[in-house]
Amino acid sequence: MLLEIKSLTKHFGGVAAVKDVSFTVGEGEIFALIGPNGAGKTTVFNMITGMLAPDAGAMVFMGKPLAGVKPHRIAAMGLTRTFQNLQLFGKMSALENVMAGAHLKGKTGFLKSLVRWPGSTAENNRIERHSLQLLEEVGLRDQAGMYASALPFGQQRLLEIARSMASNPRLVLLDEPAAGLNSAETKALAEYLKRLRGRGKSMVLVEHDMETVMEVADRIMVLNFGESICEGTPEMIRADPLVIKAYLGEDEQIA
Amino acid sequence: MKKIAFPVALILAFAGLPLLIKSNYLLGILIIIGLYAIIVIGLGILMGYAGQVSFGHAAFFGIGGYTVAVLTTACHWPSIAALIAALILPGLVAAIIGGPTLKLKELYLALATLAFGILVHILFNELKGITGGPSGLTGIPYFTVGGLVFDRDIRFYYLVWSAVLLVSLGVNNLIHSRVGRAMRAVRESEHASESVGIDTAALKLQAFVFSAVLAGLAGGLYAFYVTFISPSPFGFHTSVQFVLMAVVGGLGTFWGPLLGAGLVVALGEALRWATPLVIPGAGGEYQIIFFGAILMLVMIVKPGGLGAVMDLFKKSEEGEAH
């Protein structure tokens, strides 16, 4: 198993934001977390990436515990993320955003940077080529020189995904990657995620767009008020009466 | 070719300037501008790139100055060795206080660095056995390297502006490097920087130490220049001036520190001359009012500072954001 989450729990004040949640993610798998707003999905992401300490539970990535590890160390272990409320480097170009995302692929330090140490330019060029390649993959090659903040919202989402891929992680946590995308962009995103899975990348996906989730996810967990109410394949989730009730109300059906 | 034409012309202009200026007063002002520019370049990295503020850099400036003063007078160190020590000691102090201090954000960081600056200033006054107290230390020898003695203003001018040039080249390398990119990323979003594996705490500390080393360099050179040192130039007021220079010049811009240091020093001199004409008997405290007004004006009219105006020219040449 790539990622194992066991009995993860987090309280805010007296309210349980996440309660006894357990799941696993395997190699080359897309695992989706769905549920109404406030169900605790982003809180789970924040705990896995070390931005928030859990009250209880265990998180193990590639055999190593994640509890107490600093966020940048977790990234170095091969686990990166995107943010629901975009966290781009606004006043940097799209290319620089991805190049900063590839920070772990370089090793030129402060002093070597000051004197332009031999090899640092070559390293920078290598990172630039790699980053342009990633921009190409998400269809942003032509926007490479534009400030991230100047891009339309949909392209900003894609840029964040490209940035999260730049250090070549094993597992990426995607927090609502389709939010704000139009239907053509959403389709392209789903194709891209499947392509990444084809290359052996694993992903945890938090997403409200059911069509995308049903299309790309291998397994789905449904959270409601911080608790898992159901886990299984897209077919199983579609048929589960508890899910239909929690997620869409009594009378409707999931796409 | 066009890219290097402007810097080369500027270097030639600075090299030729003393041939035109016969007044030692003006040369002295240019030396002070150069020294302050070195500090503001470092502060620009800290504030404009790593996104951290410091209201205590006069302390590092002073530690550098006192290091040279004590080592050359009491310990009779050669000037080069004393100058190197003036780089290392402020760097060490920054490394020690930076750990806990840089965990603070924004206003709290500003207050912590301000308190540090005041504390060091008090130590300069009170550690009479080392610093000579309020009356300071005299008899600092001229800077000497090989057989060359920097005993005249014109020589010192070249020494200081060579240092400015070297520091500028280094910083230009830095901001276009992997580390410079990571620093800007930290300024834009710490969460996102961490999420891609950037050690934000280490990076902020590096920027802090680097800026302290540069302030120490300026302080060491300053001691060799005036050959006398006392606590008064290293107070809170000076720290604020450095921040003012950085902001007026433009944070995160290459030319900002030079423009900011030049403008604020020149303006300070002009005010010192002009204020008593308008308000008879006025002292230095009126300068602060003018500086405050200027800072507000810059923030309202051109929040990017003077350097942002320069970068605009650059951008229209390149045709896209850099």
Coordinates of C-alpha atoms in Angstrom, one line a residue, chain A residues 51 70-72 75-76 79-81 83 87-93 96 99-101 103-104 106-110 113-116 123-124 127 145-147 163-164 167, chain B residues 45 167 169-174 176-200 203 206-207 210 315 320-322:
Chain A
M51 CA -0.5 21.2 7.8
K70 CA 6.9 18.9 8.4
P71 CA 5.0 19.6 5.3
H72 CA 8.1 20.2 3.1
A75 CA 6.6 16.6 -0.2
A76 CA 10.2 15.3 -0.3
L79 CA 3.5 13.4 -1.6
T80 CA 2.2 16.7 -2.9
R81 CA -1.2 18.5 -3.1
F83 CA -5.5 23.6 -2.8
Q87 CA -2.6 28.9 -3.7
L88 CA -0.6 29.9 -6.8
F89 CA 2.5 32.1 -6.7
G90 CA 0.5 35.0 -8.2
K91 CA 3.2 37.4 -9.1
M92 CA 5.3 34.7 -10.8
S93 CA 4.9 33.5 -14.3
E96 CA 8.1 29.9 -12.7
M99 CA 9.7 25.5 -11.8
A100 CA 9.2 26.4 -8.1
G101 CA 7.1 23.2 -7.9
H103 CA 12.3 22.8 -6.3
L104 CA 13.0 19.3 -5.1
G106 CA 17.4 20.8 -8.0
K107 CA 20.0 21.1 -5.2
T108 CA 21.8 24.4 -5.8
G109 CA 21.9 26.1 -2.4
F110 CA 22.2 29.7 -1.3
S113 CA 23.4 30.5 -6.2
L114 CA 25.2 33.7 -5.2
V115 CA 28.3 32.9 -7.3
R116 CA 26.5 31.0 -10.1
E123 CA 20.4 22.4 -13.5
N124 CA 18.1 25.4 -14.0
I127 CA 14.2 22.2 -14.6
G145 CA 5.3 33.7 -19.6
M146 CA 2.1 35.1 -18.1
Y147 CA 1.7 35.9 -14.4
R163 CA 2.9 22.5 -10.2
S164 CA 2.0 19.7 -7.9
S167 CA 8.6 17.2 -8.3
Chain B
I45 CA 16.2 40.2 -0.4
V167 CA 27.1 42.5 -4.0
L169 CA 26.3 40.8 -9.1
G170 CA 25.8 38.2 -6.4
V171 CA 22.3 39.2 -5.7
N172 CA 21.4 39.3 -9.4
N173 CA 22.7 35.7 -9.6
L174 CA 20.7 34.8 -6.5
H176 CA 17.5 34.4 -10.9
S177 CA 18.4 31.1 -9.3
R178 CA 16.5 28.1 -7.8
V179 CA 16.9 29.7 -4.4
G180 CA 15.6 33.1 -5.5
R181 CA 12.6 31.5 -7.1
A182 CA 11.9 29.6 -4.0
M183 CA 12.1 32.9 -2.0
R184 CA 9.6 34.6 -4.2
A185 CA 7.4 31.5 -3.8
V186 CA 7.6 31.9 0.0
R187 CA 6.5 35.5 -0.3
E188 CA 3.6 34.5 -2.5
S189 CA 2.3 31.6 -0.5
E190 CA 4.0 29.8 2.4
H191 CA 1.5 26.9 2.4
A192 CA 2.0 26.2 -1.3
S193 CA 5.8 26.5 -1.0
E194 CA 5.8 23.9 1.8
S195 CA 3.6 21.7 -0.3
V196 CA 6.1 21.5 -3.1
G197 CA 9.0 20.8 -0.7
I198 CA 10.5 24.2 0.0
D199 CA 11.8 24.4 3.5
T200 CA 10.4 27.9 4.2
L203 CA 15.0 29.8 3.5
Q206 CA 19.2 32.2 5.1
A207 CA 17.8 35.4 3.8
F210 CA 22.5 37.1 4.4
K315 CA 9.0 44.7 -19.2
E320 CA 6.0 39.8 -21.0
A321 CA 6.1 39.3 -17.3
H322 CA 9.3 37.9 -16.0

